[in-house]
mmCIF file of C-alpha atoms and ligand atoms in Angstrom:
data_model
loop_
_atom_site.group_PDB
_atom_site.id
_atom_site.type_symbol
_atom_site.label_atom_id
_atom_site.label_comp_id
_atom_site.label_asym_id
_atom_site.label_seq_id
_atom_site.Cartn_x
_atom_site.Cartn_y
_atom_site.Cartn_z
ATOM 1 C CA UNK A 1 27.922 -12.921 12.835
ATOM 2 C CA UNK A 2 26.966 -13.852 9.468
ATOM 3 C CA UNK A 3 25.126 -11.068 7.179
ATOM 4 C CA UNK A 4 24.087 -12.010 3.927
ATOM 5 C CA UNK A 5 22.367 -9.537 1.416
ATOM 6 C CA UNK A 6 20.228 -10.885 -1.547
ATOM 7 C CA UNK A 7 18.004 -9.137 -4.157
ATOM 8 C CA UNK A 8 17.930 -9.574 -8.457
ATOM 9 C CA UNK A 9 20.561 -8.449 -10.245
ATOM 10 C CA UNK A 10 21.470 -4.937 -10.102
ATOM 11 C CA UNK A 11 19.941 -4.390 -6.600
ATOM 12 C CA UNK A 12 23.147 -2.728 -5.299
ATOM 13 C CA UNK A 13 24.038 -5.020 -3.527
ATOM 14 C CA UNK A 14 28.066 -4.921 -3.882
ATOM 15 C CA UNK A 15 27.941 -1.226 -2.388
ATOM 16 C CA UNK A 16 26.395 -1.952 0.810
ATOM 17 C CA UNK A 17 28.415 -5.398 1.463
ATOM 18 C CA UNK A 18 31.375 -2.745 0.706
ATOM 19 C CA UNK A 19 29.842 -0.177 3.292
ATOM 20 C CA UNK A 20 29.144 -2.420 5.919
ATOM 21 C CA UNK A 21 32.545 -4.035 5.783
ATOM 22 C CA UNK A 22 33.670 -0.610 6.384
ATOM 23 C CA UNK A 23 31.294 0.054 9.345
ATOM 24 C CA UNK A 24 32.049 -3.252 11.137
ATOM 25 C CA UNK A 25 36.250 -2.955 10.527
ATOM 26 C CA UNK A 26 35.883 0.890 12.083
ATOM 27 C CA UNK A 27 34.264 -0.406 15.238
ATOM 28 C CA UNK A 28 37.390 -3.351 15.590
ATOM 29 C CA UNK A 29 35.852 -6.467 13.699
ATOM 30 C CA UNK A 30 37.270 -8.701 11.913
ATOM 31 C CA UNK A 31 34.712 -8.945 8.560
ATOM 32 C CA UNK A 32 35.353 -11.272 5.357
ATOM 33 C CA UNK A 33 33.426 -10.247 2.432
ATOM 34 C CA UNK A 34 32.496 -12.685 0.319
ATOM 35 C CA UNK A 35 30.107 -13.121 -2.543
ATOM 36 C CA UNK A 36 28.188 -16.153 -4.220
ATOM 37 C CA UNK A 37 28.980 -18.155 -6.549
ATOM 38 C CA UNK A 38 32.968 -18.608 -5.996
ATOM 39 C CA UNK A 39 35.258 -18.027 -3.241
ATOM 40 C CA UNK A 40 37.478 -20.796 -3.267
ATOM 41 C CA UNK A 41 39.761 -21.818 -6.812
ATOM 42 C CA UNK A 42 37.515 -24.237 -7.658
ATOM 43 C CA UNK A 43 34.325 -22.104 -6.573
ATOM 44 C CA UNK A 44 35.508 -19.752 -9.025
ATOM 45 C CA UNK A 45 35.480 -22.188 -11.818
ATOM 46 C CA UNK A 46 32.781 -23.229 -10.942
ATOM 47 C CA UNK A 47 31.080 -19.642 -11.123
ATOM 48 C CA UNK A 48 32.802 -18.751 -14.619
ATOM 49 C CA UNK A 49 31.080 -22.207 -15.617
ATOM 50 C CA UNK A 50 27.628 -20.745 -14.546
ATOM 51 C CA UNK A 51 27.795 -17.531 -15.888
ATOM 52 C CA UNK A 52 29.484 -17.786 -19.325
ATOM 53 C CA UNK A 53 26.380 -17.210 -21.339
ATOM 54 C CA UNK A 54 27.921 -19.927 -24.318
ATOM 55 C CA UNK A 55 27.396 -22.953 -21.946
ATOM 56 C CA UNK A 56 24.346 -24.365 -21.628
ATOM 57 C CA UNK A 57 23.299 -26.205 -18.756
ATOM 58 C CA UNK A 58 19.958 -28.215 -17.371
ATOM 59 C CA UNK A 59 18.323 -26.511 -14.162
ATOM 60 C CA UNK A 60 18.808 -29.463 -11.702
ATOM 61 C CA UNK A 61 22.854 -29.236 -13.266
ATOM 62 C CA UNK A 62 22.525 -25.365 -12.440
ATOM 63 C CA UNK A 63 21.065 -26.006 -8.719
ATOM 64 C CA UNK A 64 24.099 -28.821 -8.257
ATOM 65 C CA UNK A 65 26.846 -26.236 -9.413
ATOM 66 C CA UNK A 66 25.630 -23.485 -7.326
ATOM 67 C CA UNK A 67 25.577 -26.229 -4.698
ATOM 68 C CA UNK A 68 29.002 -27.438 -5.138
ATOM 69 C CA UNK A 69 30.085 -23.740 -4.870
ATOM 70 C CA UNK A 70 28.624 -22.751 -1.976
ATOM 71 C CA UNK A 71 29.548 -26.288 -0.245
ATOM 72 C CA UNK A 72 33.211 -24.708 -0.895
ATOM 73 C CA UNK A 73 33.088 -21.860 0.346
ATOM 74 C CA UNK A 74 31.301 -22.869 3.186
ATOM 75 C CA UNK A 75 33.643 -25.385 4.320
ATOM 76 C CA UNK A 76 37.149 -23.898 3.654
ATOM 77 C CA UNK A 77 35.992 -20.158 4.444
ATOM 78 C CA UNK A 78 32.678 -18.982 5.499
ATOM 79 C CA UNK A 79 32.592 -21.718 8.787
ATOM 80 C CA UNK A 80 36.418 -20.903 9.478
ATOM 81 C CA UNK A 81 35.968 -17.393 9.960
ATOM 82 C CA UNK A 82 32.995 -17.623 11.778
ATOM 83 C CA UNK A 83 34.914 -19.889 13.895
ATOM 84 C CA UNK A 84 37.739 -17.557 14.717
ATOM 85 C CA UNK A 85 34.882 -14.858 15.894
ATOM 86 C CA UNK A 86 34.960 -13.161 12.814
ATOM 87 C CA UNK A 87 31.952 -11.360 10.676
ATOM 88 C CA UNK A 88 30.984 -12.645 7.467
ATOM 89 C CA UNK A 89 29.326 -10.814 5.314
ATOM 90 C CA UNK A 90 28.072 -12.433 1.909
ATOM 91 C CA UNK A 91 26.719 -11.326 -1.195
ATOM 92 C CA UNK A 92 24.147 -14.166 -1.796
ATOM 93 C CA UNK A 93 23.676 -17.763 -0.330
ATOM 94 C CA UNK A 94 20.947 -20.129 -0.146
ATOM 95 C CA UNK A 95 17.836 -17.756 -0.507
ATOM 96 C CA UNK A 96 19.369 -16.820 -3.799
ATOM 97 C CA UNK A 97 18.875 -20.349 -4.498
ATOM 98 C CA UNK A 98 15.392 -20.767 -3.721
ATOM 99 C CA UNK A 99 14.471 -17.047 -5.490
ATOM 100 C CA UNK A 100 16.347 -18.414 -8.650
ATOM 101 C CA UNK A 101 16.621 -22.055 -9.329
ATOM 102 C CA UNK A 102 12.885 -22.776 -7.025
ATOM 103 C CA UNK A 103 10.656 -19.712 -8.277
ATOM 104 C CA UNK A 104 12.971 -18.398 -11.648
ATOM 105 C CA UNK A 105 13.421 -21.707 -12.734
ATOM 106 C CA UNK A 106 10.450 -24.109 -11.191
ATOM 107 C CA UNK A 107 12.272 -26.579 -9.295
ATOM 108 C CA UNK A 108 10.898 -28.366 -6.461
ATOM 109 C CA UNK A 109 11.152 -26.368 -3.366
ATOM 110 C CA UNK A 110 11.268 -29.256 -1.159
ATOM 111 C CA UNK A 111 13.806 -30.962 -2.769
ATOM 112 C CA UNK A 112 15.700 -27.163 -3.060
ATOM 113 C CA UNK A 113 15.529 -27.217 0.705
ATOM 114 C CA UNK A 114 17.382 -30.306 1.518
ATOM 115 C CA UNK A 115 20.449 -29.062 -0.661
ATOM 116 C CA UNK A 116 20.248 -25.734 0.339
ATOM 117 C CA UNK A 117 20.922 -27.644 3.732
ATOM 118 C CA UNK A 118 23.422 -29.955 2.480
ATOM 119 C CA UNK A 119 25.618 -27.173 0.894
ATOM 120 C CA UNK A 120 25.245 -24.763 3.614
ATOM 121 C CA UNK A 121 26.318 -27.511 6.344
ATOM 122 C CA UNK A 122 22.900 -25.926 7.926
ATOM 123 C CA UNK A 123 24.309 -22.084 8.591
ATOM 124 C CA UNK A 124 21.568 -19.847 8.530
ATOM 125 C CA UNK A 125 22.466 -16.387 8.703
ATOM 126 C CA UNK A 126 21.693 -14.257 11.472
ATOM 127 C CA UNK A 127 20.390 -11.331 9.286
ATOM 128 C CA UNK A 128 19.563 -11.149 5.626
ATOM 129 C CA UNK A 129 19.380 -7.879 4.241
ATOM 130 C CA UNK A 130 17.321 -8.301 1.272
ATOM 131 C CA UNK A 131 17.096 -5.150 -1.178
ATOM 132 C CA UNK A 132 14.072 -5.082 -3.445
ATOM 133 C CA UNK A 133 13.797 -3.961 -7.063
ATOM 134 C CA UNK A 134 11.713 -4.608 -9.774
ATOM 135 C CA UNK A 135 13.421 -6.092 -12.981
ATOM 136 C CA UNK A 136 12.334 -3.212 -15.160
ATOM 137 C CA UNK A 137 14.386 -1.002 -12.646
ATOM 138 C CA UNK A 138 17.265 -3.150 -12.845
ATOM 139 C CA UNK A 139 16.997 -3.091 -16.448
ATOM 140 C CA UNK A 140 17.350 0.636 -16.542
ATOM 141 C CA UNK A 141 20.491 0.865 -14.071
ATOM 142 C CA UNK A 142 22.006 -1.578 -15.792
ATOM 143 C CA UNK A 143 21.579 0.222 -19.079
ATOM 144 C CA UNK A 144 21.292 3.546 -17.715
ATOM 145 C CA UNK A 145 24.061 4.946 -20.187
ATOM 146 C CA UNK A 146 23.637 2.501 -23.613
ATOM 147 C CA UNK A 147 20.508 2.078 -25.335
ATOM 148 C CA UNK A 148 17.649 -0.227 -23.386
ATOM 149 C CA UNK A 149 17.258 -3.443 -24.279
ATOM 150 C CA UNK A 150 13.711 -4.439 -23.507
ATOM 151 C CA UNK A 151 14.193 -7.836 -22.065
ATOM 152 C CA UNK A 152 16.801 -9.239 -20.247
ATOM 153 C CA UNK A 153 18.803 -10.546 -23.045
ATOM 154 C CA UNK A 154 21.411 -9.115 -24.771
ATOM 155 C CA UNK A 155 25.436 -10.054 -25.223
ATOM 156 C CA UNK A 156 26.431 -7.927 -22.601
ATOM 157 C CA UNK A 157 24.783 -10.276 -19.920
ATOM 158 C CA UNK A 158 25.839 -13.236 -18.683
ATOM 159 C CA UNK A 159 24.059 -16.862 -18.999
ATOM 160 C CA UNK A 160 22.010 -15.920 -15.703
ATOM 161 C CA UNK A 161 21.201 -12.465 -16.581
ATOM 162 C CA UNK A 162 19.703 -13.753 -19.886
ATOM 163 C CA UNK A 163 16.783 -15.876 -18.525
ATOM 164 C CA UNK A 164 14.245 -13.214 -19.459
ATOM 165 C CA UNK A 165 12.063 -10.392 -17.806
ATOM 166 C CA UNK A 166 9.277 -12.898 -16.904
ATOM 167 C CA UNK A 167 12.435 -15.385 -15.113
ATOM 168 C CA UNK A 168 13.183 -12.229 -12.758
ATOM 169 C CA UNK A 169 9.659 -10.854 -12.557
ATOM 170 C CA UNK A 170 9.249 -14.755 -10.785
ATOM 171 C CA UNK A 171 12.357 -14.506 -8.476
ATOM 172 C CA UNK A 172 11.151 -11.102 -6.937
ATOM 173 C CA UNK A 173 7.931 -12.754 -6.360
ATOM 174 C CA UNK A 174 10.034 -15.817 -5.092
ATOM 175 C CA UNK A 175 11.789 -12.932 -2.802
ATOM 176 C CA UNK A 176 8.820 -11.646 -1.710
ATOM 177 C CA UNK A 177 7.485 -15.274 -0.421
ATOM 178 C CA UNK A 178 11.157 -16.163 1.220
ATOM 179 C CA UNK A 179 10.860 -12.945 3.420
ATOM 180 C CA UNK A 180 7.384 -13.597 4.120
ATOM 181 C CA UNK A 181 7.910 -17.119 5.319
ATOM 182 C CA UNK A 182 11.645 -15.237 7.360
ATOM 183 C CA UNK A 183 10.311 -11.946 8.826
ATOM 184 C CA UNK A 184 12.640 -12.524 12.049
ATOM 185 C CA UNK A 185 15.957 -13.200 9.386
ATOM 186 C CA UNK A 186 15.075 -11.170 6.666
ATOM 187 C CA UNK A 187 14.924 -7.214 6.205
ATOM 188 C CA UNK A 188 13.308 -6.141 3.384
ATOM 189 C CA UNK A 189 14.578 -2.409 1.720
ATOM 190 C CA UNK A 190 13.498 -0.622 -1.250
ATOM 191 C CA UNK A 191 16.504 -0.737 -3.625
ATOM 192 C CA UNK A 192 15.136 2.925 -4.752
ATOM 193 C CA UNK A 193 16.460 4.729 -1.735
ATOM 194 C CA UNK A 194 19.721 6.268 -2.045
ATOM 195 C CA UNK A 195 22.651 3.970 -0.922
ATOM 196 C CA UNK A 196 23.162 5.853 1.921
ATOM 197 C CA UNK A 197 19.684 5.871 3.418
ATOM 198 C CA UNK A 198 20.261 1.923 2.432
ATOM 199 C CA UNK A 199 23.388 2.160 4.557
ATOM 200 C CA UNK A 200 21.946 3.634 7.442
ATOM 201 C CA UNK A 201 18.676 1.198 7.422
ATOM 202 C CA UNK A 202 21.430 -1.710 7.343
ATOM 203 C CA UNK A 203 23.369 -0.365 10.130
ATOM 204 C CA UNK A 204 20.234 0.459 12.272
ATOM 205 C CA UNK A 205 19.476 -3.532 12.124
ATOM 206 C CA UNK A 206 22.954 -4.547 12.424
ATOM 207 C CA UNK A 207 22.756 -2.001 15.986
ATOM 208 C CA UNK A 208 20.385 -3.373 17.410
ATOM 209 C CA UNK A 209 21.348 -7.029 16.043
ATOM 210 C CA UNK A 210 24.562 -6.679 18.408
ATOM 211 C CA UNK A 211 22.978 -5.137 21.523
ATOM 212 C CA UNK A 212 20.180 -8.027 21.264
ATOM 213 C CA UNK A 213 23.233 -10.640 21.089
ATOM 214 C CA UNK A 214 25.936 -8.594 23.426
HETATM 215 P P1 LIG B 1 26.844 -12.141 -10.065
HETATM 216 O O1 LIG B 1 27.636 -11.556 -11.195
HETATM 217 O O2 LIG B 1 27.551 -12.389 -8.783
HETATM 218 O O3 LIG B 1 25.547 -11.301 -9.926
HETATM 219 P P2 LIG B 1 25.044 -10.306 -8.809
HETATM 220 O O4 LIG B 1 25.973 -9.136 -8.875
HETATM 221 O O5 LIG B 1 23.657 -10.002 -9.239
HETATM 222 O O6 LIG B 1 25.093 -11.045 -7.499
HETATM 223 O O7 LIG B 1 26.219 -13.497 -10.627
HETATM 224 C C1 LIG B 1 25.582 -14.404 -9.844
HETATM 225 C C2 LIG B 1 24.370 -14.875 -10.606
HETATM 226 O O8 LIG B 1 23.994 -16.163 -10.166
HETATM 227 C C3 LIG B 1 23.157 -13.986 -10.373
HETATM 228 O O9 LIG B 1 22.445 -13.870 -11.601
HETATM 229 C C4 LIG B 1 22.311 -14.776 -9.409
HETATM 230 C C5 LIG B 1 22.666 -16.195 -9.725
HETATM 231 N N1 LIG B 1 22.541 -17.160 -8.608
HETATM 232 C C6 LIG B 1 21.608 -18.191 -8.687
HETATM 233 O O10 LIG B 1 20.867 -18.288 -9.672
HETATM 234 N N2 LIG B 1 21.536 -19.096 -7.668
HETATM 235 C C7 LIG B 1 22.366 -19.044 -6.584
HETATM 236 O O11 LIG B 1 22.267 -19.897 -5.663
HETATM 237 C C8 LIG B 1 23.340 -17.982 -6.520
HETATM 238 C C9 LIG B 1 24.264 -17.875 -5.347
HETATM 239 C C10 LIG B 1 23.389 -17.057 -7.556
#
């Protein structure tokens, strides 16, 4: 099976990939957790190329990195595993791509959908667990013990993070639009509930996921 989970930054996601892993290994899978960009050596350097906030790089050069990643890890990991019967369970792929580089950024969502094929070999997950926050929300989590910045820029983010409140405020909308156009792949939560009423939404799906497919 292959679960990914999507959502801005700050969403929370990490925790439930984490939680999951642990539900899935307890009832005798095998799970990989993984998360997007990186992966693979060269996935990684590609990742600390998009994120360190001193390089600057075009859009269409940001969709072919994130690209080139996730062709990576696709290839020498995620289709491996998934191969060998395992459970994969990722922390971003290709609708992160659309939210970001086709609503955040503008790029032509056509054009995004042919290399979202491309680098995904044409996987599509089999549930996408998308948790939903607004960017103010985010903002506050992520700042929840320093002083507020009131737009996302500062020093302490990294080259993605700083794209501005109006850059996220247009990849939740982009969200929003993916899951409408997905509503058999992709399960929408409020980030706001407490991780384990999160938990227990995700494992609900997941449930009845693997009695559907047993
Ligand atoms: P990361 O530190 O992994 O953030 P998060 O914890 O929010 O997942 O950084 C990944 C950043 O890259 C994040 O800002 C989202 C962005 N991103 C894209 O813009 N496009 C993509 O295709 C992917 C996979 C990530």
């Amino acid at each position: 099976m292959l679960i990914t989970f999507e959502g801005i930054d700050g969403a929370g996601k990490s925790t439930q990939v984490m939680k999951l892993k642990r539900y899935l290994q307890e009832r005798g899978r095998e799970v990989l957790a993984l998360r997007e960009p990186g992966g693979t050596p060269v996935a990684e350097e590609i990742r600390e190329l998009l994120l360190e906030s001193r390089n600057d790089i075009t859009p269409v050069g940001e969709l072919l990195l994130f690209a080139a990643s996730r062709a990576e890890l696709v290839q020498q990991v995620i289709r491996p595993a998934l191969e060998n019967g395992n459970d994969v369970i990722l922390d971003r792929f290709y609708d992160s791509t659309t939210a970001y580089q086709g609503y955040g950024r503008g790029l032509d969502l056509d054009m995004l959908a042919e290399i979202n094929r491309i680098a995904s070999c044409s996987l599509v997950p089999d549930v996408t667990f998308y948790l939903d926050l607004t960017p103010e929300d985010a903002l506050m989590r992520k700042f929840s013990e320093k002083s507020l910045p009131l737009a996302f820029e500062s020093e302490e983010l990294d080259r993605m993070e700083n794209s501005g409140l109006d850059f996220y405020r247009r990849v939740r909308e982009g969200y929003h639009k993916i899951g409408g156009e997905n509503p058999n792949r992709i399960i929408i939560i409020d980030a706001l509930l407490s991780p384990s009423e999160i938990h227990r939404k995700i494992i609900s799906s997941i449930d009845a996921l693997c009695t559907k497919t047993a």
